[in-house]
Coordinates of C-alpha atoms in Angstrom, one line a residue:
M393 CA -23.5 1.8 1.0
M394 CA -22.5 0.9 4.5
E395 CA -23.3 -2.1 6.8
E396 CA -22.4 -2.1 10.5
D397 CA -22.5 -4.5 13.5
S398 CA -20.8 -4.1 16.8
S399 CA -17.3 -4.6 15.5
L400 CA -17.2 -4.3 11.8
V401 CA -18.2 -1.6 9.3
I402 CA -18.5 -2.9 5.6
A403 CA -18.6 0.0 3.0
A404 CA -18.6 0.3 -0.7
P405 CA -16.8 3.2 -2.2
E406 CA -18.3 5.8 -4.4
A407 CA -16.7 7.0 -7.7
L408 CA -13.3 8.6 -7.2
P409 CA -13.6 12.4 -8.2
R410 CA -11.1 13.3 -11.1
E411 CA -9.6 16.0 -9.1
A412 CA -8.6 13.6 -6.3
A413 CA -6.3 11.8 -8.8
A414 CA -5.1 15.0 -10.3
R415 CA -3.6 16.1 -7.0
V416 CA -1.0 13.3 -7.7
H417 CA -1.0 12.4 -11.3
T418 CA -0.3 14.8 -14.3
S419 CA -3.1 15.9 -16.6
E420 CA -1.2 14.4 -19.6
Y421 CA -1.1 11.1 -18.0
L422 CA -4.6 11.1 -16.9
K423 CA -5.7 11.9 -20.4
D424 CA -3.8 9.0 -21.7
L425 CA -5.7 6.7 -19.4
D426 CA -8.9 7.9 -21.0
G427 CA -7.8 6.5 -24.3
D428 CA -7.9 3.0 -25.8
E429 CA -4.4 2.7 -27.1
H430 CA -1.2 2.7 -25.2
T431 CA 1.1 5.6 -25.1
E432 CA 4.8 5.8 -23.8
R433 CA 3.2 6.9 -20.5
T434 CA 1.0 3.7 -20.0
Q435 CA 2.7 0.9 -21.8
A436 CA 5.0 -0.2 -19.0
S437 CA 1.8 -1.0 -17.0
E438 CA 2.1 -4.5 -18.6
L439 CA -1.6 -4.5 -18.6
P440 CA -4.2 -3.9 -21.5
L441 CA -5.4 -0.3 -21.6
S442 CA -9.3 -0.3 -21.7
R443 CA -12.1 1.7 -19.9
Q444 CA -13.1 -1.3 -17.9
I445 CA -9.7 -1.8 -16.5
V446 CA -8.9 1.9 -15.9
N447 CA -12.3 2.3 -14.1
A448 CA -11.4 -0.7 -11.9
Y449 CA -8.4 1.3 -10.7
Y450 CA -10.4 4.2 -10.0
L451 CA -12.8 2.3 -8.0
A452 CA -10.0 0.5 -6.1
T453 CA -8.5 4.0 -5.3
A454 CA -11.7 5.2 -4.1
G455 CA -11.6 2.2 -1.8
T456 CA -8.3 3.1 -0.4
C457 CA -9.6 6.8 0.2
L458 CA -12.6 5.4 2.1
A459 CA -10.6 3.0 4.2
A460 CA -8.5 6.0 5.2
K461 CA -11.5 8.0 6.2
L462 CA -13.0 5.2 8.1
A463 CA -9.7 4.8 9.9
L464 CA -9.7 8.5 11.0
E465 CA -13.2 7.5 12.6
H466 CA -12.5 4.1 14.0
G467 CA -8.7 3.8 14.4
G468 CA -8.2 1.5 11.3
G469 CA -9.6 0.5 8.0
M470 CA -8.9 -1.9 5.2
N471 CA -9.3 -1.8 1.5
L472 CA -9.7 -5.2 -0.1
S473 CA -7.7 -4.0 -3.0
G474 CA -5.1 -1.3 -3.5
G475 CA -1.4 -0.8 -3.0
F476 CA -0.6 0.2 -6.4
H477 CA 2.9 1.7 -5.5
H478 CA 4.5 1.3 -8.9
A479 CA 2.6 4.0 -10.5
Y480 CA 4.4 7.4 -10.9
A481 CA 2.9 10.9 -11.1
D482 CA 3.4 10.7 -14.9
R483 CA 3.5 7.1 -16.0
A484 CA 2.2 3.6 -15.1
E485 CA 4.4 0.6 -14.2
G486 CA 4.2 -2.8 -13.0
F487 CA 0.3 -3.5 -13.0
C488 CA -0.3 -0.2 -11.6
Y489 CA -2.1 2.7 -13.3
L490 CA -3.0 4.9 -10.3
N491 CA -1.0 5.4 -7.1
D492 CA -4.1 4.8 -4.8
V493 CA -2.0 5.3 -1.4
A494 CA -0.6 8.7 -2.8
I495 CA -3.9 9.9 -3.7
A496 CA -5.6 8.9 -0.5
A497 CA -2.6 10.5 1.4
R498 CA -3.0 13.9 -0.4
Q499 CA -6.9 13.6 0.2
L500 CA -6.3 13.2 4.0
Q501 CA -4.0 16.2 4.0
K502 CA -6.2 18.5 1.8
D503 CA -9.7 17.5 2.9
H504 CA -9.4 16.1 6.4
G505 CA -6.7 18.2 8.1
V506 CA -4.1 15.3 8.5
G507 CA -0.7 16.7 8.7
K508 CA 2.1 14.1 8.5
V509 CA 1.6 10.7 6.9
A510 CA 3.9 7.5 7.1
I511 CA 3.7 4.9 4.3
V512 CA 4.9 1.5 5.5
D513 CA 5.2 -0.7 2.4
C514 CA 6.1 -4.4 3.2
D515 CA 5.4 -5.8 -0.4
V516 CA 8.3 -7.9 -1.8
H517 CA 8.8 -5.1 -4.5
Q518 CA 10.0 -1.7 -3.8
G519 CA 7.3 1.0 -3.8
N520 CA 9.2 3.0 -6.5
G521 CA 6.4 5.2 -7.8
T522 CA 5.4 6.2 -4.3
A523 CA 9.1 7.0 -3.4
R524 CA 9.4 9.2 -6.3
I525 CA 6.1 11.0 -5.8
F526 CA 6.9 12.1 -2.2
E527 CA 10.8 12.4 -2.7
D528 CA 10.8 16.2 -1.8
D529 CA 7.9 16.2 0.5
G530 CA 8.6 16.4 4.2
T531 CA 5.1 15.7 5.3
V532 CA 5.1 12.2 3.9
F533 CA 7.6 9.6 5.1
T534 CA 8.1 6.7 2.6
F535 CA 9.4 3.4 4.0
S536 CA 9.8 0.3 1.8
M537 CA 11.1 -3.2 3.0
H538 CA 11.7 -5.4 -0.2
Q539 CA 13.6 -8.0 -1.8
R540 CA 16.8 -6.5 -3.3
D541 CA 17.1 -8.6 -6.4
N542 CA 13.7 -8.2 -7.8
Y543 CA 11.5 -5.8 -9.6
P544 CA 11.8 -3.0 -10.2
M545 CA 15.6 -3.4 -11.1
F546 CA 16.1 0.3 -10.6
K547 CA 15.2 1.4 -7.3
E548 CA 14.1 4.8 -6.3
K549 CA 15.1 6.4 -3.0
S550 CA 12.6 6.3 -0.2
D551 CA 13.0 8.0 3.1
L552 CA 14.0 4.6 4.5
D553 CA 14.7 1.5 2.4
V554 CA 15.5 -2.0 3.7
D555 CA 16.9 -4.2 0.9
L556 CA 16.5 -7.8 1.9
P557 CA 18.7 -10.6 0.2
N558 CA 17.1 -13.6 -1.4
G559 CA 15.6 -16.3 0.9
V560 CA 15.2 -14.2 4.1
G561 CA 13.0 -16.2 6.6
D562 CA 10.6 -15.2 9.4
D563 CA 13.0 -14.3 12.1
E564 CA 15.3 -12.0 10.0
F565 CA 12.3 -10.5 8.2
C566 CA 10.6 -9.5 11.4
E567 CA 13.7 -8.4 13.1
E568 CA 14.5 -6.1 10.1
L569 CA 10.9 -4.8 10.3
S570 CA 11.0 -4.1 14.0
G571 CA 14.3 -2.2 13.7
A572 CA 12.9 0.0 10.8
L573 CA 9.7 0.8 12.7
E574 CA 11.8 1.9 15.6
R575 CA 13.9 4.1 13.3
I576 CA 10.8 5.7 11.7
S577 CA 9.4 6.5 15.4
N578 CA 12.8 8.3 16.1
D579 CA 12.7 10.3 12.8
F580 CA 9.0 11.0 12.1
E581 CA 5.9 11.7 14.1
A582 CA 3.1 10.5 12.0
D583 CA -0.6 11.6 12.2
F584 CA -1.7 8.7 10.0
V585 CA -0.2 5.4 8.5
F586 CA -0.8 3.5 5.4
Y587 CA 0.3 0.0 5.5
L588 CA 0.8 -2.0 2.3
A589 CA 0.5 -5.5 3.5
G590 CA 1.6 -7.2 0.3
V591 CA 1.8 -11.1 0.8
D592 CA 4.4 -11.6 -1.9
P593 CA 7.3 -12.0 0.6
Y594 CA 5.7 -15.4 1.1
E595 CA 8.1 -18.3 0.5
N596 CA 5.9 -19.9 -2.2
D597 CA 5.1 -16.8 -4.1
Q598 CA 5.4 -16.9 -7.9
L599 CA 7.1 -13.4 -8.2
G600 CA 8.9 -13.4 -5.0
G601 CA 12.1 -14.8 -3.7
L602 CA 12.0 -14.5 0.1
G603 CA 11.4 -17.3 2.5
V604 CA 8.6 -16.0 4.9
S605 CA 6.2 -18.6 6.1
I606 CA 2.3 -17.9 6.4
D607 CA 2.9 -17.6 10.2
G608 CA 5.8 -15.2 9.6
M609 CA 3.4 -13.0 7.4
R610 CA 1.0 -12.9 10.2
R611 CA 3.8 -11.9 12.7
R612 CA 4.8 -9.2 10.2
D613 CA 1.2 -7.8 10.2
R614 CA 0.9 -7.9 14.0
L615 CA 4.3 -6.0 14.4
A616 CA 3.2 -3.3 11.9
L617 CA -0.3 -2.9 13.4
E618 CA 0.8 -3.0 17.0
W619 CA 3.3 -0.3 16.2
C620 CA 0.4 1.9 15.1
R621 CA -1.7 1.0 18.2
A622 CA 1.3 1.8 20.6
S623 CA 1.4 5.5 19.2
K624 CA -2.5 5.7 18.7
T625 CA -2.0 6.3 15.1
P626 CA -4.9 5.5 12.7
V627 CA -3.9 3.0 10.1
A628 CA -5.4 2.3 6.6
V629 CA -4.3 -1.2 5.2
V630 CA -4.2 -2.1 1.5
L631 CA -3.7 -5.4 0.0
A632 CA -0.7 -4.9 -2.6
G633 CA 0.9 -7.9 -4.0
G634 CA 0.3 -11.7 -3.5
Y635 CA 0.8 -14.3 -6.3
A636 CA 1.2 -17.7 -4.4
F637 CA 1.2 -20.7 -6.5
N638 CA -1.6 -21.9 -4.3
T639 CA -4.3 -19.2 -4.5
D640 CA -5.8 -20.4 -1.2
D641 CA -2.5 -19.4 0.6
T642 CA -2.9 -15.9 -0.7
V643 CA -6.4 -15.7 0.5
R644 CA -5.5 -17.0 3.9
M645 CA -2.7 -14.3 4.3
H646 CA -4.9 -11.6 3.4
C647 CA -7.6 -12.9 5.8
N648 CA -4.8 -12.9 8.5
T649 CA -4.0 -9.3 7.9
Y650 CA -7.6 -8.4 8.4
H651 CA -7.9 -10.4 11.6
E652 CA -4.7 -8.8 12.9
L653 CA -6.2 -5.4 12.2
E654 CA -9.4 -6.4 13.9
S655 CA -7.7 -7.5 17.0
V656 CA -5.5 -4.5 17.2
I657 CA -8.2 -2.0 16.7
G658 CA -10.4 -3.7 19.2
Q659 CA -7.8 -3.3 21.9

């Protein structure tokens, strides 16, 4: 289902084909997700294992795939979910059963002729699953800027990692991001960008330890999205993490991300 006005397309995803998930995840792991009891491959999700929950992950992943498809058509798209970057090809971790961005990236490459994909992950936690999935793949550039002393305690090696010390505030955070984006531009020519706009770098996040304000989070979004616009690269945005003590703050920051995307795409 799709609704459209002069500036906004609102669409609901259809069910994700099983073969789309199988391009990233192992058959053994996907079989485990069909079960009703945890296995050694699912238990690190820290979530219950049920058909309802797993179906929600499949639907959210379909949303990321749809946002990517719409981004190809309109320059940008946003899924009001997604960013499950802790899921590995063969196991769950950290509230993540499926790696939606990895699945959507493969779908772009296999079904839509996209060559090189950059993944820009600004969640407070490193995208360890994504880094491992694409560790030997020269067609996908993985970048993660995250808090050094936070989950996951064992960090995978992305193509570019920026480990931030505790308490980093607006200016240093945005300076680090700006420098990293410049390095990506010098090293990789992306045909498509996925932007994980986690809002857990926020200073009042329950699971974070950085010191970025709400205004700083919006500056971050503008930096990342203007970088995409400058190179005329389509971008799909996913929400990723956000656990503010005040839920209204989380909602406000996610809304700001959307408004920044709308502003950039409208230029």
